[in-house]
């Protein structure tokens, strides 16, 4: 009855009431914490979804950029091929296959003729050069070798029989022979 008339509750009851109020506040705070945690999870899920969408958009933009580069490279290649085709077409129009074959045939024939002419000239020059200086050069070399080993032949060679120079069929080339060979070269 003390309550009706305004008596104060005892300390024990007041402690119990305070404890009850504090537990209720703890439950309310725990409930609020769970609500906030759920909201945080939902926000985190939304952020992750947004990050995934952003990644996908970045990948698509990169693909479009790569396709654009590829298309540019293909256009450059097509222009290059078109230019090369035009150049080849122009060269084919300028080139006459029959005329080219004829020119190459003439070149081959002239090359062969030049080879034959060179061979004849070399043979004649070899003949002329072999007759004039080779004997003297050979004799000088032989004399030097023999001098080194101490044999003297010069005196004894004068006593040896010589070669006749006016023998028919000798290897000496006359002016008439040279003129005949020159005429043959001109005929080629």
Short mmCIF file of C-alpha atoms in Angstrom, two decimals:
data_model
loop_
_atom_site.label_atom_id
_atom_site.label_comp_id
_atom_site.label_asym_id
_atom_site.label_seq_id
_atom_site.Cartn_x
_atom_site.Cartn_y
_atom_site.Cartn_z
CA UNK A 1 0.00 0.00 0.00
CA UNK A 2 2.85 2.22 0.30
CA UNK A 3 2.81 2.51 -3.40
CA UNK A 4 -0.60 4.00 -3.42
CA UNK A 5 0.27 6.60 -1.00
CA UNK A 6 3.57 7.46 -2.59
CA UNK A 7 5.94 5.53 -0.48
CA UNK A 8 9.18 4.94 -2.08
CA UNK A 9 10.13 1.47 -3.17
CA UNK A 10 12.85 -0.25 -1.39
CA UNK A 11 16.38 -0.29 -2.68
CA UNK A 12 16.06 -3.91 -3.69
CA UNK A 13 13.03 -3.24 -5.83
CA UNK A 14 14.67 -0.23 -7.33
CA UNK A 15 17.73 -2.31 -8.21
CA UNK A 16 15.50 -4.93 -9.80
CA UNK A 17 13.66 -2.29 -11.81
CA UNK A 18 16.92 -0.69 -12.95
CA UNK A 19 18.28 -4.11 -13.89
CA UNK A 20 15.10 -4.83 -15.85
CA UNK A 21 15.32 -1.50 -17.67
CA UNK A 22 19.00 -2.05 -18.46
CA UNK A 23 18.34 -5.56 -19.83
CA UNK A 24 15.55 -4.15 -21.95
CA UNK A 25 17.93 -1.47 -23.24
CA UNK A 26 20.55 -4.16 -23.98
CA UNK A 27 17.99 -6.17 -25.95
CA UNK A 28 16.89 -3.07 -27.81
CA UNK A 29 20.50 -2.21 -28.62
CA UNK A 30 21.25 -5.81 -29.68
CA UNK A 31 18.14 -5.77 -31.88
CA UNK A 32 19.23 -2.44 -33.37
CA UNK A 33 22.73 -3.88 -33.93
CA UNK A 34 21.26 -6.88 -35.80
CA UNK A 35 19.13 -4.55 -37.92
CA UNK A 36 22.20 -2.44 -38.74
CA UNK A 37 24.25 -5.56 -39.48
CA UNK A 38 21.55 -6.78 -41.91
CA UNK A 39 21.49 -3.39 -43.57
CA UNK A 40 25.28 -3.41 -43.74
CA UNK A 41 25.21 -6.84 -45.41
CA UNK A 42 22.62 -5.64 -47.90
CA UNK A 43 24.67 -2.53 -48.66
CA UNK A 44 27.82 -4.67 -48.99
CA UNK A 45 25.99 -7.00 -51.39
CA UNK A 46 24.80 -4.00 -53.40
CA UNK A 47 28.35 -2.55 -53.47
CA UNK A 48 29.76 -5.89 -54.62
CA UNK A 49 27.12 -6.15 -57.33
CA UNK A 50 27.92 -2.61 -58.44
CA UNK A 51 31.66 -3.43 -58.51
CA UNK A 52 30.93 -6.52 -60.61
CA UNK A 53 28.83 -4.44 -63.04
CA UNK A 54 31.66 -1.89 -63.22
CA UNK A 55 34.18 -4.66 -63.98
CA UNK A 56 31.93 -6.04 -66.73
CA UNK A 57 31.53 -2.57 -68.22
CA UNK A 58 35.33 -2.08 -68.14
CA UNK A 59 35.83 -5.40 -69.92
CA UNK A 60 33.27 -4.48 -72.58
CA UNK A 61 34.89 -1.08 -73.15
CA UNK A 62 38.30 -2.78 -73.52
CA UNK A 63 36.81 -5.25 -76.02
CA UNK A 64 35.30 -2.41 -78.05
CA UNK A 65 38.66 -0.58 -77.99
CA UNK A 66 40.48 -3.72 -79.18
CA UNK A 67 37.91 -4.28 -81.92
CA UNK A 68 38.36 -0.67 -82.98
CA UNK A 69 42.14 -1.13 -83.18
CA UNK A 70 41.70 -4.36 -85.13
CA UNK A 71 39.34 -2.67 -87.57
CA UNK A 72 41.85 0.18 -88.02
CA UNK A 73 44.65 -2.31 -88.67
CA UNK A 74 42.45 -4.19 -91.15
CA UNK A 75 41.65 -0.95 -92.96
CA UNK A 76 45.35 -0.10 -93.17
CA UNK A 77 46.08 -3.59 -94.46
CA UNK A 78 43.29 -3.33 -97.03
CA UNK A 79 44.63 0.03 -98.22
CA UNK A 80 48.15 -1.40 -98.47
CA UNK A 81 46.94 -4.43 -100.41
CA UNK A 82 44.94 -2.14 -102.71
CA UNK A 83 48.04 -0.03 -103.37
CA UNK A 84 50.17 -3.11 -104.02
CA UNK A 85 47.50 -4.51 -106.34
CA UNK A 86 47.39 -1.25 -108.26
CA UNK A 87 51.20 -1.18 -108.56
CA UNK A 88 51.31 -4.81 -109.72
CA UNK A 89 48.53 -4.16 -112.23
CA UNK A 90 50.44 -1.17 -113.59
CA UNK A 91 53.62 -3.23 -113.91
CA UNK A 92 51.72 -6.04 -115.65
CA UNK A 93 50.21 -3.53 -118.08
CA UNK A 94 53.64 -2.10 -118.82
CA UNK A 95 55.27 -5.49 -119.24
CA UNK A 96 54.80 -7.32 -122.51
CA UNK A 97 55.59 -11.03 -121.96
CA UNK A 98 56.51 -11.64 -125.61
CA UNK A 99 58.82 -8.63 -125.68
CA UNK A 100 60.39 -9.68 -122.38
CA UNK A 101 61.01 -13.21 -123.68
CA UNK A 102 62.53 -11.78 -126.87
CA UNK A 103 64.77 -9.41 -124.89
CA UNK A 104 65.93 -12.21 -122.59
CA UNK A 105 66.63 -14.44 -125.60
CA UNK A 106 68.71 -11.71 -127.23
CA UNK A 107 70.56 -11.15 -123.98
CA UNK A 108 71.38 -14.86 -123.72
CA UNK A 109 72.57 -14.96 -127.33
CA UNK A 110 74.74 -11.85 -126.91
CA UNK A 111 76.18 -13.23 -123.67
CA UNK A 112 77.14 -16.46 -125.41
CA UNK A 113 78.64 -14.52 -128.31
CA UNK A 114 80.60 -12.38 -125.87
CA UNK A 115 81.87 -15.49 -124.09
CA UNK A 116 83.06 -17.01 -127.36
CA UNK A 117 84.73 -13.75 -128.38
CA UNK A 118 86.45 -13.47 -125.03
CA UNK A 119 87.65 -17.06 -125.29
CA UNK A 120 89.12 -16.47 -128.77
CA UNK A 121 90.85 -13.26 -127.66
CA UNK A 122 92.27 -14.95 -124.57
CA UNK A 123 93.54 -17.91 -126.60
CA UNK A 124 95.26 -15.60 -129.09
CA UNK A 125 96.77 -13.43 -126.37
CA UNK A 126 98.00 -16.52 -124.57
CA UNK A 127 99.63 -17.76 -127.78
CA UNK A 128 101.30 -14.41 -128.41
CA UNK A 129 102.50 -13.97 -124.84
CA UNK A 130 103.72 -17.55 -124.47
CA UNK A 131 105.97 -17.25 -127.49
CA UNK A 132 107.73 -14.00 -126.67
CA UNK A 133 108.73 -13.80 -123.03
CA UNK A 134 108.28 -17.22 -121.51
CA UNK A 135 111.46 -18.72 -122.93
CA UNK A 136 113.63 -15.89 -121.62
CA UNK A 137 111.93 -15.96 -118.25
CA UNK A 138 112.27 -19.73 -117.99
CA UNK A 139 115.95 -19.52 -118.93
CA UNK A 140 116.60 -16.82 -116.31
CA UNK A 141 114.93 -18.89 -113.58
CA UNK A 142 116.86 -21.99 -114.63
CA UNK A 143 120.14 -20.04 -114.59
CA UNK A 144 119.46 -18.71 -111.10
CA UNK A 145 118.67 -22.17 -109.76
CA UNK A 146 121.74 -23.66 -111.37
CA UNK A 147 123.94 -20.81 -110.10
CA UNK A 148 122.71 -21.49 -106.61
CA UNK A 149 123.71 -25.13 -106.77
CA UNK A 150 126.97 -24.29 -108.53
CA UNK A 151 126.49 -25.73 -111.98
CA UNK A 152 127.56 -23.72 -114.99
CA UNK A 153 125.71 -24.56 -118.13
CA UNK A 154 126.04 -21.47 -120.32
CA UNK A 155 129.34 -22.47 -121.77
CA UNK A 156 128.20 -25.99 -122.51
CA UNK A 157 124.85 -24.91 -123.95
CA UNK A 158 126.58 -23.12 -126.79
CA UNK A 159 128.01 -26.45 -127.91
CA UNK A 160 124.62 -28.16 -127.82
CA UNK A 161 122.62 -28.42 -131.04
CA UNK A 162 119.92 -25.73 -131.36
CA UNK A 163 116.35 -25.74 -132.63
CA UNK A 164 115.71 -24.61 -136.16
CA UNK A 165 113.45 -21.59 -136.22
CA UNK A 166 112.40 -21.69 -139.87
CA UNK A 167 110.82 -25.11 -139.70
CA UNK A 168 107.38 -25.22 -141.32
CA UNK A 169 104.54 -25.63 -138.77
CA UNK A 170 106.39 -23.68 -136.10
CA UNK A 171 104.27 -22.09 -133.42
CA UNK A 172 105.04 -18.54 -134.53
CA UNK A 173 101.89 -16.58 -135.43
CA UNK A 174 102.13 -14.45 -138.54
CA UNK A 175 100.39 -11.16 -139.24
CA UNK A 176 98.14 -12.91 -141.74
CA UNK A 177 96.95 -15.33 -139.05
CA UNK A 178 96.17 -12.45 -136.70
CA UNK A 179 94.22 -10.61 -139.41
CA UNK A 180 92.19 -13.76 -140.16
CA UNK A 181 91.29 -14.15 -136.48
CA UNK A 182 90.32 -10.48 -136.29
CA UNK A 183 87.99 -10.93 -139.29
CA UNK A 184 86.37 -13.93 -137.58
CA UNK A 185 85.78 -11.84 -134.45
CA UNK A 186 84.19 -9.04 -136.45
CA UNK A 187 81.89 -11.56 -138.13
CA UNK A 188 80.45 -12.55 -134.76
#
